[in-house]
CSV table of C-alpha atoms and ligand atoms in Angstrom, one decimal:
chain,number,residue,atom,x,y,z
V,1,MET,CA,102.0,11.1,-8.3
V,2,ASN,CA,98.7,11.3,-6.5
V,3,THR,CA,95.4,13.0,-7.1
V,4,LEU,CA,94.9,14.9,-3.9
V,5,LEU,CA,95.2,18.4,-5.5
V,6,GLU,CA,94.1,17.6,-9.0
V,7,GLY,CA,92.3,20.5,-10.7
V,8,LYS,CA,93.8,22.9,-8.1
V,9,THR,CA,96.2,25.7,-9.0
V,10,GLY,CA,98.9,27.5,-7.0
V,11,ILE,CA,101.5,30.2,-7.2
V,12,ILE,CA,104.9,29.9,-5.5
V,13,PHE,CA,107.0,32.9,-4.7
V,14,GLY,CA,110.7,32.3,-3.7
V,15,VAL,CA,112.3,29.6,-5.8
V,16,ALA,CA,115.9,30.6,-6.5
V,17,ASN,CA,117.4,27.2,-7.0
V,18,LYS,CA,116.9,23.5,-6.2
V,19,ARG,CA,117.9,24.0,-2.6
V,20,SER,CA,115.1,26.6,-2.1
V,21,ILE,CA,112.4,25.7,0.5
V,22,ALA,CA,110.0,27.0,-2.1
V,23,TRP,CA,111.2,24.2,-4.5
V,24,GLY,CA,110.6,21.6,-1.8
V,25,CYS,CA,107.0,23.0,-1.5
V,26,ALA,CA,106.6,23.0,-5.3
V,27,LYS,CA,107.7,19.3,-5.6
V,28,SER,CA,105.1,18.2,-3.0
V,29,LEU,CA,102.3,20.2,-4.5
V,30,ALA,CA,103.1,19.2,-8.1
V,31,GLN,CA,103.3,15.5,-7.0
V,32,ALA,CA,99.7,15.9,-5.7
V,33,GLY,CA,98.6,17.1,-9.2
V,34,MET,CA,98.4,20.9,-8.5
V,35,ARG,CA,99.1,23.2,-11.5
V,36,LEU,CA,101.7,25.8,-10.6
V,37,ALA,CA,102.9,29.3,-11.4
V,38,PHE,CA,106.4,30.4,-10.2
V,39,THR,CA,107.9,33.8,-9.8
V,40,TYR,CA,111.6,34.8,-10.0
V,41,VAL,CA,113.0,38.0,-8.6
V,42,ASP,CA,115.3,39.2,-11.4
V,43,GLU,CA,117.1,38.2,-14.6
V,44,ARG,CA,120.0,36.8,-12.7
V,45,LEU,CA,117.7,34.0,-11.4
V,46,GLU,CA,115.4,33.6,-14.4
V,47,LYS,CA,117.4,30.8,-16.1
V,48,SER,CA,117.9,28.9,-12.9
V,49,VAL,CA,114.1,29.0,-12.2
V,50,ARG,CA,113.1,28.2,-15.8
V,51,ASP,CA,115.5,25.2,-15.9
V,52,LEU,CA,114.1,23.8,-12.7
V,53,VAL,CA,110.5,24.4,-13.6
V,54,ALA,CA,110.9,22.6,-16.9
V,55,GLU,CA,110.7,19.5,-14.6
V,56,ILE,CA,107.0,20.4,-14.0
V,57,PRO,CA,105.3,20.6,-17.4
V,58,GLY,CA,102.4,23.1,-17.7
V,59,SER,CA,103.8,25.6,-15.2
V,60,LEU,CA,103.9,29.4,-15.6
V,61,VAL,CA,107.1,31.4,-14.9
V,62,LEU,CA,106.7,35.1,-14.2
V,63,PRO,CA,109.0,37.9,-13.0
V,64,CYS,CA,108.2,39.5,-9.6
V,65,ASP,CA,110.2,41.7,-7.4
V,66,VAL,CA,107.9,42.3,-4.4
V,67,THR,CA,109.3,45.8,-3.9
V,68,LYS,CA,107.7,46.7,-7.3
V,69,PRO,CA,103.9,46.8,-6.8
V,70,GLU,CA,103.3,46.9,-10.6
V,71,GLU,CA,105.1,43.6,-10.9
V,72,ILE,CA,102.8,42.0,-8.3
V,73,ASP,CA,99.8,43.4,-10.1
V,74,GLU,CA,101.1,41.9,-13.4
V,75,VAL,CA,101.6,38.4,-11.9
V,76,PHE,CA,98.0,38.2,-10.7
V,77,GLU,CA,96.7,39.6,-14.0
V,78,THR,CA,98.5,36.8,-15.8
V,79,VAL,CA,97.4,34.1,-13.4
V,80,ARG,CA,93.8,35.3,-13.9
V,81,GLU,CA,94.2,35.0,-17.7
V,82,GLU,CA,96.0,31.7,-17.7
V,83,PHE,CA,94.4,29.8,-14.7
V,84,GLY,CA,91.2,31.8,-14.1
V,85,TYR,CA,91.2,31.0,-10.3
V,86,LEU,CA,93.7,30.2,-7.6
V,87,ASP,CA,93.7,27.7,-4.6
V,88,THR,CA,97.1,28.2,-3.1
V,89,VAL,CA,99.8,30.8,-2.5
V,90,VAL,CA,103.2,29.8,-1.1
V,91,HIS,CA,105.2,32.8,0.1
V,92,ALA,CA,108.9,31.9,0.7
V,93,ILE,CA,110.6,35.2,0.4
V,94,ALA,CA,112.9,37.0,2.8
V,95,PHE,CA,115.7,39.6,2.4
V,96,ALA,CA,117.8,41.8,4.6
V,97,LYS,CA,121.1,43.5,3.7
V,98,ARG,CA,124.0,41.3,4.7
V,99,ASP,CA,125.4,44.0,7.0
V,100,GLU,CA,122.2,43.9,9.1
V,101,LEU,CA,122.7,40.1,9.7
V,102,GLN,CA,125.8,40.5,11.8
V,103,GLY,CA,126.9,42.5,14.9
V,104,ASP,CA,124.7,44.3,17.3
V,105,PHE,CA,121.0,44.6,16.5
V,106,PHE,CA,120.9,48.2,17.8
V,107,ASN,CA,123.0,49.2,14.8
V,108,THR,CA,120.2,48.4,12.4
V,109,THR,CA,119.7,51.3,10.0
V,110,LYS,CA,116.3,52.7,9.2
V,111,ASP,CA,116.7,51.8,5.5
V,112,GLY,CA,117.8,48.3,6.4
V,113,TYR,CA,114.9,47.9,8.8
V,114,MET,CA,112.4,49.2,6.2
V,115,LEU,CA,113.8,47.0,3.4
V,116,ALA,CA,113.7,43.8,5.5
V,117,HIS,CA,110.1,44.5,6.5
V,118,GLU,CA,109.0,45.4,3.0
V,119,VAL,CA,110.4,42.2,1.4
V,120,SER,CA,110.0,39.7,4.3
V,121,ALA,CA,106.8,40.8,6.0
V,122,TYR,CA,104.7,43.4,4.1
V,123,SER,CA,104.9,41.4,0.8
V,124,LEU,CA,102.6,38.7,2.3
V,125,THR,CA,99.8,41.2,2.7
V,126,ALA,CA,100.5,42.8,-0.7
V,127,ILE,CA,100.3,39.4,-2.3
V,128,SER,CA,97.3,38.1,-0.3
V,129,ARG,CA,95.2,41.2,-1.2
V,130,ARG,CA,95.8,40.6,-4.9
V,131,ALA,CA,95.2,36.9,-4.6
V,132,LEU,CA,91.8,37.3,-2.9
V,133,PRO,CA,89.6,37.8,-5.9
V,134,LEU,CA,91.0,34.7,-7.5
V,135,MET,CA,90.8,32.6,-4.3
V,136,GLU,CA,87.5,33.7,-2.8
V,137,GLY,CA,85.0,30.9,-2.0
V,138,ARG,CA,87.3,28.0,-3.1
V,139,GLU,CA,88.6,26.8,0.3
V,140,GLY,CA,92.1,28.1,-0.6
V,141,SER,CA,95.2,28.2,1.5
V,142,ILE,CA,98.0,30.7,1.9
V,143,VAL,CA,101.3,29.5,3.4
V,144,THR,CA,104.4,31.5,4.4
V,145,LEU,CA,107.8,30.5,5.8
V,146,THR,CA,109.0,31.8,9.2
V,147,TYR,CA,111.8,31.1,11.7
V,148,LEU,CA,112.2,30.7,15.4
V,149,GLY,CA,114.3,34.0,15.4
V,150,SER,CA,110.9,35.8,15.5
V,151,GLU,CA,110.2,34.7,19.1
V,152,ARG,CA,113.7,33.9,20.5
V,153,VAL,CA,117.0,35.8,20.2
V,154,VAL,CA,119.1,34.0,17.6
V,155,PRO,CA,122.5,35.6,17.3
V,156,ASN,CA,122.9,37.7,14.1
V,157,TYR,CA,119.3,37.1,12.9
V,158,ASN,CA,118.7,40.6,14.1
V,159,VAL,CA,116.3,42.7,12.0
V,160,MET,CA,115.0,39.5,10.3
V,161,GLY,CA,113.7,38.3,13.7
V,162,ILE,CA,111.7,41.5,14.0
V,163,ALA,CA,110.4,41.1,10.4
V,164,LYS,CA,109.4,37.5,11.0
V,165,ALA,CA,107.5,38.6,14.2
V,166,ALA,CA,105.6,41.0,11.9
V,167,LEU,CA,105.1,38.3,9.4
V,168,GLU,CA,103.6,35.9,12.0
V,169,ALA,CA,101.3,38.6,13.3
V,170,SER,CA,100.2,39.3,9.7
V,171,VAL,CA,99.3,35.6,9.3
V,172,ARG,CA,96.9,36.0,12.3
V,173,TYR,CA,95.3,39.2,11.0
V,174,LEU,CA,95.0,37.9,7.4
V,175,ALA,CA,93.5,34.6,8.7
V,176,ALA,CA,90.8,36.6,10.6
V,177,ASP,CA,90.0,38.7,7.5
V,178,LEU,CA,90.1,35.8,5.0
V,179,GLY,CA,88.5,33.0,7.0
V,180,PRO,CA,85.0,34.2,6.3
V,181,ARG,CA,85.9,34.2,2.6
V,182,GLY,CA,86.9,30.6,2.8
V,183,ILE,CA,90.7,31.2,2.8
V,184,ARG,CA,93.1,29.8,5.4
V,185,VAL,CA,96.4,31.4,6.2
V,186,ASN,CA,99.3,29.7,8.1
V,187,ALA,CA,103.0,29.8,8.6
V,188,ILE,CA,105.6,27.0,8.7
V,189,SER,CA,108.5,27.7,11.1
V,190,ALA,CA,111.4,25.7,9.5
V,191,GLY,CA,114.6,24.7,11.2
V,192,PRO,CA,117.8,25.9,9.6
V,193,ILE,CA,118.4,24.5,6.0
V,194,ARG,CA,121.4,25.2,3.9
V,195,THR,CA,119.8,27.3,1.1
V,196,LEU,CA,121.0,30.4,-0.9
V,197,ALA,CA,119.6,32.6,1.9
V,198,ALA,CA,121.6,30.7,4.5
V,199,SER,CA,124.8,30.7,2.5
V,200,GLY,CA,127.3,33.1,4.0
V,201,VAL,CA,125.5,33.2,7.3
V,202,LYS,CA,128.2,33.2,10.0
V,203,ASP,CA,128.5,30.0,12.0
V,204,PHE,CA,125.6,28.3,10.1
V,205,ALA,CA,127.4,24.9,10.3
V,206,ASP,CA,127.7,25.3,14.1
V,207,MET,CA,124.0,26.1,14.3
V,208,THR,CA,123.0,22.9,12.4
V,209,SER,CA,125.3,20.7,14.4
V,210,HIS,CA,123.9,22.1,17.7
V,211,ILE,CA,120.4,21.3,16.5
V,212,ALA,CA,121.5,17.7,15.6
V,213,ASP,CA,122.7,17.4,19.2
V,214,ILE,CA,119.7,19.0,21.0
V,215,ALA,CA,116.5,18.5,18.9
V,216,PRO,CA,114.3,15.6,19.9
V,217,LEU,CA,114.8,13.9,16.5
V,218,ARG,CA,118.6,14.5,16.8
V,219,ARG,CA,118.9,15.8,13.2
V,220,ASN,CA,118.1,18.7,11.0
V,221,VAL,CA,115.2,19.0,8.6
V,222,THR,CA,115.0,19.1,4.8
V,223,SER,CA,113.1,21.3,2.3
V,224,GLU,CA,111.2,18.1,1.3
V,225,GLU,CA,109.9,17.8,4.9
V,226,VAL,CA,108.8,21.4,4.8
V,227,GLY,CA,107.3,20.8,1.4
V,228,ASP,CA,105.2,17.9,2.8
V,229,CYS,CA,103.9,20.2,5.6
V,230,CYS,CA,103.0,22.7,3.0
V,231,LEU,CA,101.1,20.0,1.1
V,232,PHE,CA,99.2,19.3,4.3
V,233,LEU,CA,98.4,23.0,4.8
V,234,CYS,CA,97.2,23.4,1.2
V,235,GLY,CA,95.1,20.2,1.1
V,236,PRO,CA,91.8,19.1,2.7
V,237,HIS,CA,93.4,17.4,5.7
V,238,SER,CA,94.2,20.8,7.3
V,239,ARG,CA,90.7,22.2,6.6
V,240,GLY,CA,90.2,23.1,10.3
V,241,ILE,CA,93.5,25.0,10.7
V,242,THR,CA,94.1,28.7,10.2
V,243,GLY,CA,96.1,31.6,11.7
V,244,THR,CA,98.8,29.4,13.2
V,245,THR,CA,102.5,28.5,12.9
V,246,ILE,CA,103.5,24.9,12.6
V,247,PHE,CA,107.1,24.0,13.4
V,248,VAL,CA,109.0,21.7,11.0
V,249,ASP,CA,112.2,21.8,13.0
V,250,ALA,CA,112.8,18.2,14.4
V,251,GLY,CA,111.2,19.5,17.6
V,252,PHE,CA,114.1,21.9,18.5
V,253,HIS,CA,111.8,24.7,19.6
V,254,ILE,CA,110.4,22.8,22.6
V,255,MET,CA,113.8,22.3,24.3
V,256,GLY,CA,114.9,24.5,27.2
V,257,GLY,CA,118.4,23.1,27.6
U,1,LIG,P1,116.2,31.0,-0.9
U,1,LIG,O1,117.3,32.0,-1.1
U,1,LIG,O2,116.2,29.8,-1.7
U,1,LIG,O3,114.8,31.8,-1.1
U,1,LIG,C1,114.6,33.1,-0.7
U,1,LIG,C2,113.9,33.7,-1.9
U,1,LIG,O4,113.5,35.1,-1.7
U,1,LIG,C3,114.7,33.7,-3.2
U,1,LIG,O5,114.1,33.0,-4.2
U,1,LIG,C4,114.8,35.2,-3.5
U,1,LIG,O6,114.9,35.4,-4.9
U,1,LIG,C5,113.6,35.7,-2.9
U,1,LIG,N1,113.6,37.2,-2.8
U,1,LIG,C6,114.4,38.0,-2.1
U,1,LIG,N2,114.1,39.3,-2.3
U,1,LIG,C7,113.0,39.3,-3.1
U,1,LIG,C8,112.2,40.3,-3.7
U,1,LIG,N3,112.5,41.6,-3.5
U,1,LIG,N4,111.1,40.0,-4.4
U,1,LIG,C9,110.8,38.7,-4.6
U,1,LIG,N5,111.6,37.7,-4.2
U,1,LIG,C10,112.6,38.0,-3.4
U,1,LIG,O7,116.2,30.7,0.7
U,1,LIG,P2,115.2,29.9,1.6
U,1,LIG,O8,115.9,29.5,2.8
U,1,LIG,O9,114.5,28.8,0.8
U,1,LIG,O10,114.1,31.0,2.0
U,1,LIG,C11,112.7,30.9,1.8
U,1,LIG,C12,112.0,31.3,3.0
U,1,LIG,O11,112.2,30.4,4.1
U,1,LIG,C13,112.3,32.7,3.6
U,1,LIG,O12,111.2,33.3,4.0
U,1,LIG,C14,113.2,32.3,4.8
U,1,LIG,O13,113.2,33.3,5.8
U,1,LIG,C15,112.5,31.1,5.3
U,1,LIG,N6,113.2,30.2,6.2
U,1,LIG,C16,114.5,29.7,5.8
U,1,LIG,C17,115.2,28.9,6.7
U,1,LIG,C18,116.5,28.4,6.3
U,1,LIG,O14,117.3,28.0,7.3
U,1,LIG,N7,116.9,28.3,5.1
U,1,LIG,C19,114.6,28.6,7.9
U,1,LIG,C20,113.3,29.0,8.2
U,1,LIG,C21,112.7,29.9,7.4
U,2,LIG,O1,115.4,33.6,7.1
U,2,LIG,C1,116.5,33.1,6.9
U,2,LIG,C2,117.4,33.8,5.9
U,2,LIG,C3,117.2,35.2,5.8
U,2,LIG,C4,118.1,36.0,5.0
U,2,LIG,C5,119.4,35.6,4.7
U,2,LIG,C6,120.3,36.4,4.0
U,2,LIG,C7,121.7,36.1,3.7
U,2,LIG,C8,122.3,36.8,2.5
U,2,LIG,C9,117.7,37.2,4.5
U,2,LIG,N1,118.5,38.1,3.8
U,2,LIG,C10,119.8,37.7,3.5
U,2,LIG,N2,120.6,38.5,2.8
U,2,LIG,C11,121.8,38.2,2.4
U,2,LIG,O2,122.5,39.1,1.8
U,2,LIG,N3,116.9,32.0,7.6
U,2,LIG,C12,116.0,31.5,8.7
U,2,LIG,C13,118.2,31.4,7.5
U,2,LIG,C14,119.1,32.0,8.5
U,2,LIG,O3,119.6,33.2,8.3
U,2,LIG,C15,120.4,33.6,9.4
U,2,LIG,C16,120.2,32.6,10.4
U,2,LIG,C17,119.4,31.6,9.8
U,2,LIG,C18,119.0,30.3,10.5
U,2,LIG,C19,121.1,34.8,9.7
U,2,LIG,C20,121.7,34.9,10.9
U,2,LIG,C21,121.6,33.9,11.9
U,2,LIG,C22,120.9,32.7,11.7
């Protein structure tokens, strides 16, 4: 436990279970003394999230499916009542239909394209707009999670790559809007981590072993390492950084062969 973020509050979107990158972020922020609210997407995940969050006393747990605007409204209304203000938002949400994450990208359906963008990209803007009144003038920080598939072709990542490109562009536009109001916005581009969202991804084990062969650090990364970067981006040490993407990928993205 340290006191770096004592008296600060944050909300974390995207905890599903203990392997979630969002949970890695939660542990780092809670360790620094931040009071946290968590959202879960549906009843199927409620118990899993409540059981985990019991490890961090004083936390709020609220339902939020980002495809339902009234649920996002309700989350921020409750945070306003319970916390009164907000210093941090962690956005660690992505979804595409399983069918869209295999085979040729050109077969992406309009519905599949729209859904992936709604959940994985637009939600950052929808959340940031509602967070603004609670965060204004507090030197707050918004952090989202992205992946290299936004700028390079990663087989099967398909429509998620397009959605992550939109997410990263959203980070830049939001940073420009919110900077004058004292709020920073950044993305962390994580290397592959075996989470629920990665389970069932074809050839995932081959991808991670390739990274361990090629990346400068000759290994993969953990959600705790991503969480510590999130801690940096939410705290005073990153006060000069906004609108950017930081890679937590053992250096893999710099390699050309
Ligand atoms: P995860 O499955 O633990 O988290 C994804 C979360 O998205 C889940 O909690 C899920 O409930 C939530 N979600 C899905 N649809 C939603 C909706 N409609 N409304 C609200 N929440 C919804 O997996 P993760 O790997 O921890 O993913 C977190 C973030 O990290 C995602 O943005 C993902 O793209 C990104 N990321 C993951 C990796 C990886 O290899 N695991 C690498 C880089 C970036
Ligand atoms: O962003 C992600 C995960 C995105 C994701 C994964 C799933 C699988 C299950 C979004 N939606 C779904 N929907 C499902 O039904 N990552 C960065 C992890 C990931 O996913 C891949 C990867 C990597 C890496 C998919 C194909 C290729 C590589």
